[in-house]
Amino acid sequence: MSIVLGTTAALVSAGGAIAAVSEFMYKLAIKRTSKEFLSQRSELGELDEWQKQAQANEEWRSAHPFEELTLYAYDGLKLHGYYFAANIPTHKLAILVHGYSGQGLDMATYAGIYTDTLGFNVFMPDNRGHGKSEGHYIGFGWHDRLDILKWIEYFVERFAGQVEIVLHGVSMGGATVLMTSGENLPSQVKAIVADCAYTSVHEELTYQLKQMFKLPSFPLLYTTSIACRLHAGYSFKEATALEQVKRARTPILFIHGEEDTFVPTHMVHPLHEHCGSEKELWLVPGAAHGASVLVDYEGYRERTRQFVSRYVN
């Protein structure tokens, strides 16, 4: 009897410890909190390069007036974003989706490509749980895809149906636009550009768990996924860009840095391979995570221009 009681107590204790660690992991990765650990991740490139990028973004924003927009998501959250009208009136629009722990205005470098090179209007939303948008958790692209659908609906109505839309996302934003690609998109969405996207939340967090803590995915990732389901309403395995691109009907340009060790480069190959629509793949030599536009700006601009121009008048 004492052996049984001892074993039961040990199991309860172990279960409690796993639950506590799962809650910690949920708070670390998914809950809307400061993600200070990112500043210490060498895989994200040189700090001075990103500081230069931030300065360039600020300069671009200061030179371009914008309109702040809001709408309500499917679950009632108030979403926020920034609309930059082209210098010459046009029906062309790029929706630029930022990455993990960022905000819409971080996409100013990409906005410059669309406004200055392609003559587009640009919209940069704050994802739920980021910037000025409401939300207590990070959607990793899964719930965000439904928010992007709401923004698409808004702009189709704003332009009275006469709009041609390109979705362009980086990192988590790249995964977001790929997850959006599998939905029933209106004909006004003409092309998608996904830069350094992950295949699924489960695979990316499995990789990060090993990188950061040297831990296997079982059981911790599975119990953290349960915590995510309870707190945020989605599980890691259902949040998959890979399954969504199989249903895609919109042309997709996949971009990935060859030196990406944060969302490892190998993830882009199954995404490209299984994509159900017209597609193109560009691997950028020497580029770490999200740095392709920094390493080869001219090449990035030209690749984007060529691809988008095939599908947008």
Short mmCIF file of C-alpha atoms in Angstrom, two decimals:
data_model
loop_
_atom_site.label_atom_id
_atom_site.label_comp_id
_atom_site.label_asym_id
_atom_site.label_seq_id
_atom_site.Cartn_x
_atom_site.Cartn_y
_atom_site.Cartn_z
CA MET A 1 0.00 0.00 0.00
CA SER A 2 2.78 2.42 0.91
CA ILE A 3 4.46 1.69 -2.45
CA VAL A 4 1.25 2.53 -4.31
CA LEU A 5 0.78 5.74 -2.34
CA GLY A 6 4.40 6.69 -2.92
CA THR A 7 4.11 6.08 -6.65
CA THR A 8 0.88 8.07 -6.85
CA ALA A 9 2.42 10.96 -4.96
CA ALA A 10 5.42 10.93 -7.29
CA LEU A 11 3.19 10.95 -10.35
CA VAL A 12 1.10 13.81 -8.98
CA SER A 13 4.26 15.73 -8.16
CA ALA A 14 5.72 15.13 -11.62
CA GLY A 15 2.43 16.11 -13.26
CA GLY A 16 2.30 19.30 -11.23
CA ALA A 17 5.87 20.15 -12.23
CA ILE A 18 5.12 19.59 -15.93
CA ALA A 19 1.99 21.73 -15.68
CA ALA A 20 3.95 24.52 -14.00
CA VAL A 21 6.68 24.43 -16.64
CA SER A 22 4.04 24.38 -19.39
CA GLU A 23 2.46 27.52 -17.98
CA PHE A 24 5.93 29.11 -17.88
CA MET A 25 6.52 28.16 -21.51
CA TYR A 26 3.11 29.53 -22.49
CA LYS A 27 3.92 32.83 -20.81
CA LEU A 28 7.38 32.90 -22.39
CA ALA A 29 6.30 32.20 -25.97
CA ILE A 30 2.59 32.88 -26.45
CA LYS A 31 1.26 35.26 -23.80
CA ARG A 32 1.46 38.95 -24.60
CA THR A 33 4.56 39.87 -22.62
CA SER A 34 7.90 41.50 -23.32
CA LYS A 35 10.04 39.05 -25.30
CA GLU A 36 13.41 40.16 -23.94
CA PHE A 37 15.01 36.80 -24.72
CA LEU A 38 14.96 37.68 -28.42
CA SER A 39 17.60 40.38 -27.94
CA GLN A 40 20.08 37.69 -26.91
CA ARG A 41 19.48 35.36 -29.85
CA SER A 42 22.54 35.44 -32.14
CA GLU A 43 20.57 33.70 -34.91
CA LEU A 44 18.71 36.97 -35.52
CA GLY A 45 21.79 38.67 -36.96
CA GLU A 46 23.97 41.59 -35.97
CA LEU A 47 22.39 44.15 -33.66
CA ASP A 48 23.90 47.14 -35.49
CA GLU A 49 22.27 46.03 -38.75
CA TRP A 50 18.86 45.93 -37.13
CA GLN A 51 19.45 49.31 -35.51
CA LYS A 52 20.18 50.75 -38.94
CA GLN A 53 17.02 49.09 -40.19
CA ALA A 54 14.98 50.62 -37.38
CA GLN A 55 16.40 54.06 -38.15
CA ALA A 56 15.60 53.67 -41.85
CA ASN A 57 12.06 52.60 -40.96
CA GLU A 58 11.60 55.67 -38.79
CA GLU A 59 12.88 57.95 -41.54
CA TRP A 60 10.49 56.40 -44.07
CA ARG A 61 7.52 56.72 -41.74
CA SER A 62 8.34 60.34 -40.96
CA ALA A 63 8.31 61.19 -44.66
CA HIS A 64 4.99 59.51 -45.44
CA PRO A 65 1.62 60.57 -43.97
CA PHE A 66 -0.69 57.72 -42.96
CA GLU A 67 -4.21 56.96 -41.83
CA GLU A 68 -4.81 54.81 -38.75
CA LEU A 69 -7.52 52.20 -39.23
CA THR A 70 -9.40 49.94 -36.83
CA LEU A 71 -11.86 47.08 -37.17
CA TYR A 72 -13.21 44.27 -35.03
CA ALA A 73 -12.00 40.70 -35.45
CA TYR A 74 -14.22 37.62 -35.62
CA ASP A 75 -13.95 37.26 -31.83
CA GLY A 76 -14.51 40.92 -30.98
CA LEU A 77 -10.90 42.07 -30.57
CA LYS A 78 -10.22 45.59 -31.80
CA LEU A 79 -7.50 45.47 -34.46
CA HIS A 80 -5.36 48.38 -35.56
CA GLY A 81 -3.28 49.22 -38.62
CA TYR A 82 -1.64 51.91 -40.74
CA TYR A 83 -2.67 52.84 -44.28
CA PHE A 84 -0.28 54.72 -46.57
CA ALA A 85 -1.84 56.01 -49.79
CA ALA A 86 0.27 56.01 -52.95
CA ASN A 87 1.44 59.34 -54.34
CA ILE A 88 -0.62 58.69 -57.46
CA PRO A 89 -4.12 57.25 -56.85
CA THR A 90 -4.22 53.52 -57.62
CA HIS A 91 -6.29 50.42 -57.02
CA LYS A 92 -3.18 48.39 -56.10
CA LEU A 93 -2.63 47.50 -52.43
CA ALA A 94 0.03 45.61 -50.49
CA ILE A 95 -0.86 44.27 -47.03
CA LEU A 96 2.43 43.83 -45.17
CA VAL A 97 2.44 41.51 -42.15
CA HIS A 98 5.09 41.81 -39.45
CA GLY A 99 6.85 39.15 -37.41
CA TYR A 100 6.83 37.82 -33.86
CA SER A 101 6.83 40.54 -31.15
CA GLY A 102 6.91 43.29 -33.79
CA GLN A 103 4.35 45.80 -35.04
CA GLY A 104 2.98 46.95 -38.35
CA LEU A 105 5.26 49.95 -38.76
CA ASP A 106 8.28 47.63 -38.64
CA MET A 107 7.46 46.81 -42.26
CA ALA A 108 8.43 50.26 -43.57
CA THR A 109 11.40 48.92 -45.55
CA TYR A 110 9.09 46.62 -47.47
CA ALA A 111 6.53 49.41 -47.80
CA GLY A 112 9.15 51.47 -49.60
CA ILE A 113 9.51 48.74 -52.22
CA TYR A 114 5.78 48.70 -52.89
CA THR A 115 5.23 52.46 -52.85
CA ASP A 116 8.37 53.67 -54.62
CA THR A 117 8.97 50.79 -57.07
CA LEU A 118 5.48 49.46 -57.71
CA GLY A 119 3.30 52.49 -56.99
CA PHE A 120 1.09 50.64 -54.50
CA ASN A 121 -0.98 51.77 -51.59
CA VAL A 122 0.29 50.03 -48.45
CA PHE A 123 -1.41 48.76 -45.32
CA MET A 124 0.56 47.53 -42.30
CA PRO A 125 -1.61 45.90 -39.60
CA ASP A 126 -0.64 45.27 -36.01
CA ASN A 127 -1.28 41.57 -35.43
CA ARG A 128 -3.47 40.61 -32.49
CA GLY A 129 -1.44 40.78 -29.29
CA HIS A 130 0.97 43.28 -30.90
CA GLY A 131 1.25 47.04 -31.22
CA LYS A 132 -2.05 48.87 -30.77
CA SER A 133 -4.20 45.82 -31.53
CA GLU A 134 -5.98 44.13 -28.66
CA GLY A 135 -5.34 40.58 -27.54
CA HIS A 136 -3.63 38.82 -24.64
CA TYR A 137 -1.82 36.21 -26.73
CA ILE A 138 0.26 35.78 -29.89
CA GLY A 139 -1.56 33.87 -32.62
CA PHE A 140 1.56 32.67 -34.48
CA GLY A 141 -0.35 33.30 -37.71
CA TRP A 142 -3.24 30.93 -37.06
CA HIS A 143 -5.86 33.28 -35.69
CA ASP A 144 -4.09 36.12 -37.49
CA ARG A 145 -5.06 34.58 -40.83
CA LEU A 146 -8.70 35.25 -39.96
CA ASP A 147 -7.81 38.82 -39.05
CA ILE A 148 -6.11 39.28 -42.43
CA LEU A 149 -9.30 38.01 -44.08
CA LYS A 150 -11.21 40.75 -42.24
CA TRP A 151 -8.76 43.39 -43.47
CA ILE A 152 -9.05 42.05 -47.03
CA GLU A 153 -12.84 42.27 -46.76
CA TYR A 154 -12.53 45.85 -45.50
CA PHE A 155 -10.35 46.95 -48.44
CA VAL A 156 -12.45 45.16 -51.05
CA GLU A 157 -15.40 47.17 -49.75
CA ARG A 158 -13.37 50.40 -49.45
CA PHE A 159 -12.31 50.17 -53.09
CA ALA A 160 -15.78 49.04 -54.22
CA GLY A 161 -14.32 45.75 -55.42
CA GLN A 162 -11.81 47.47 -57.71
CA VAL A 163 -8.65 46.56 -55.84
CA GLU A 164 -5.74 44.23 -56.53
CA ILE A 165 -4.14 42.95 -53.33
CA VAL A 166 -0.74 41.46 -52.59
CA LEU A 167 -0.05 39.84 -49.20
CA HIS A 168 3.58 40.05 -48.06
CA GLY A 169 4.75 38.73 -44.69
CA VAL A 170 8.07 38.17 -42.93
CA SER A 171 8.82 35.45 -40.33
CA MET A 172 5.60 34.97 -38.35
CA GLY A 173 4.07 37.33 -40.90
CA GLY A 174 5.28 35.00 -43.64
CA ALA A 175 3.59 32.08 -41.91
CA THR A 176 0.48 34.23 -41.49
CA VAL A 177 0.11 34.95 -45.21
CA LEU A 178 0.75 31.27 -46.01
CA MET A 179 -1.92 30.23 -43.53
CA THR A 180 -4.21 32.79 -45.16
CA SER A 181 -3.46 31.30 -48.59
CA GLY A 182 -5.42 28.15 -47.77
CA GLU A 183 -8.63 30.05 -47.09
CA ASN A 184 -11.30 30.96 -49.63
CA LEU A 185 -9.71 34.21 -50.81
CA PRO A 186 -11.59 36.70 -52.97
CA SER A 187 -10.43 37.19 -56.55
CA GLN A 188 -8.97 40.57 -55.61
CA VAL A 189 -6.03 38.83 -53.86
CA LYS A 190 -3.57 38.39 -56.72
CA ALA A 191 -0.25 37.28 -55.20
CA ILE A 192 1.49 36.35 -51.94
CA VAL A 193 5.10 36.82 -50.84
CA ALA A 194 6.24 34.78 -47.82
CA ASP A 195 9.69 35.56 -46.39
CA CYS A 196 11.31 33.09 -43.93
CA ALA A 197 8.08 31.40 -42.87
CA TYR A 198 7.87 28.26 -40.70
CA THR A 199 6.03 25.10 -41.69
CA SER A 200 3.96 24.92 -38.50
CA VAL A 201 3.94 26.25 -34.96
CA HIS A 202 4.60 22.73 -33.65
CA GLU A 203 7.71 22.26 -35.79
CA GLU A 204 9.07 25.74 -35.09
CA LEU A 205 8.60 25.43 -31.32
CA THR A 206 10.05 21.91 -31.36
CA TYR A 207 13.13 23.40 -33.01
CA GLN A 208 13.28 26.35 -30.56
CA LEU A 209 12.83 24.09 -27.52
CA LYS A 210 15.89 22.17 -28.57
CA GLN A 211 17.88 25.29 -29.45
CA MET A 212 17.09 27.24 -26.28
CA PHE A 213 16.74 24.56 -23.63
CA LYS A 214 18.22 21.38 -25.19
CA LEU A 215 14.92 19.61 -24.52
CA PRO A 216 12.91 17.17 -26.63
CA SER A 217 9.38 18.08 -27.68
CA PHE A 218 7.73 15.35 -25.60
CA PRO A 219 6.10 15.85 -23.19
CA LEU A 220 6.62 19.57 -22.64
CA LEU A 221 5.56 20.88 -26.04
CA TYR A 222 2.40 18.77 -25.94
CA THR A 223 1.38 20.00 -22.50
CA THR A 224 2.21 23.60 -23.47
CA SER A 225 0.00 23.15 -26.51
CA ILE A 226 -2.82 22.14 -24.17
CA ALA A 227 -2.18 25.31 -22.17
CA CYS A 228 -2.30 27.29 -25.41
CA ARG A 229 -5.62 25.67 -26.32
CA LEU A 230 -7.03 26.62 -22.91
CA HIS A 231 -5.74 30.21 -22.88
CA ALA A 232 -5.63 31.17 -26.57
CA GLY A 233 -8.01 28.76 -28.30
CA TYR A 234 -5.63 26.97 -30.66
CA SER A 235 -3.16 24.10 -30.55
CA PHE A 236 0.32 24.02 -32.03
CA LYS A 237 -0.33 21.23 -34.52
CA GLU A 238 -3.44 22.79 -36.05
CA ALA A 239 -1.54 26.02 -36.74
CA THR A 240 0.14 24.79 -39.90
CA ALA A 241 1.22 26.74 -42.96
CA LEU A 242 2.20 23.48 -44.66
CA GLU A 243 -1.36 22.16 -44.78
CA GLN A 244 -2.72 25.54 -45.80
CA VAL A 245 -0.44 25.98 -48.84
CA LYS A 246 -1.66 22.64 -50.18
CA ARG A 247 -5.02 24.36 -50.69
CA ALA A 248 -3.57 27.60 -52.04
CA ARG A 249 -4.81 28.93 -55.37
CA THR A 250 -2.99 32.27 -55.24
CA PRO A 251 0.56 32.49 -56.70
CA ILE A 252 3.23 32.48 -53.97
CA LEU A 253 6.84 33.69 -53.92
CA PHE A 254 8.83 31.93 -51.18
CA ILE A 255 11.93 33.77 -49.89
CA HIS A 256 14.36 32.41 -47.32
CA GLY A 257 17.89 33.29 -46.19
CA GLU A 258 20.38 30.48 -46.67
CA GLU A 259 21.94 31.24 -43.27
CA ASP A 260 18.67 31.28 -41.33
CA THR A 261 19.05 29.31 -38.11
CA PHE A 262 16.05 30.81 -36.30
CA VAL A 263 13.44 29.52 -38.72
CA PRO A 264 15.80 27.02 -40.34
CA THR A 265 16.15 27.25 -44.09
CA HIS A 266 15.11 23.65 -44.65
CA MET A 267 11.53 24.55 -43.70
CA VAL A 268 10.99 26.46 -46.94
CA HIS A 269 11.46 23.39 -49.14
CA PRO A 270 8.35 21.39 -48.08
CA LEU A 271 6.34 24.62 -48.15
CA HIS A 272 7.40 25.27 -51.73
CA GLU A 273 7.11 21.62 -52.76
CA HIS A 274 3.57 21.14 -51.43
CA CYS A 275 2.21 24.52 -52.52
CA GLY A 276 -0.87 23.97 -54.68
CA SER A 277 -0.65 27.21 -56.67
CA GLU A 278 1.85 28.81 -59.04
CA LYS A 279 5.04 29.30 -57.08
CA GLU A 280 8.61 30.50 -57.07
CA LEU A 281 11.49 30.01 -54.61
CA TRP A 282 14.37 32.40 -53.95
CA LEU A 283 17.12 31.47 -51.48
CA VAL A 284 19.29 34.42 -50.46
CA PRO A 285 22.98 33.63 -49.88
CA GLY A 286 24.45 34.97 -46.65
CA ALA A 287 21.11 36.05 -45.18
CA ALA A 288 20.17 35.21 -41.59
CA HIS A 289 16.60 35.24 -40.32
CA GLY A 290 14.55 38.07 -41.78
CA ALA A 291 17.68 39.70 -43.18
CA SER A 292 17.28 38.94 -46.88
CA VAL A 293 16.13 42.51 -47.56
CA LEU A 294 19.22 43.82 -45.72
CA VAL A 295 21.73 41.52 -47.38
CA ASP A 296 20.48 42.06 -50.93
CA TYR A 297 18.07 44.97 -51.05
CA GLU A 298 18.31 45.51 -54.80
CA GLY A 299 17.81 41.81 -55.49
CA TYR A 300 14.89 41.68 -53.05
CA ARG A 301 13.23 44.66 -54.66
CA GLU A 302 13.70 43.29 -58.18
CA ARG A 303 12.50 39.76 -57.31
CA THR A 304 9.42 41.21 -55.64
CA ARG A 305 8.76 43.54 -58.57
CA GLN A 306 9.08 40.80 -61.16
CA PHE A 307 6.85 38.36 -59.31
CA VAL A 308 4.13 40.81 -58.34
CA SER A 309 4.04 42.39 -61.81
CA ARG A 310 3.06 39.07 -63.37
CA TYR A 311 -0.24 39.05 -61.50
CA VAL A 312 -1.08 42.72 -60.85
CA ASN A 313 -1.85 45.01 -63.77
#
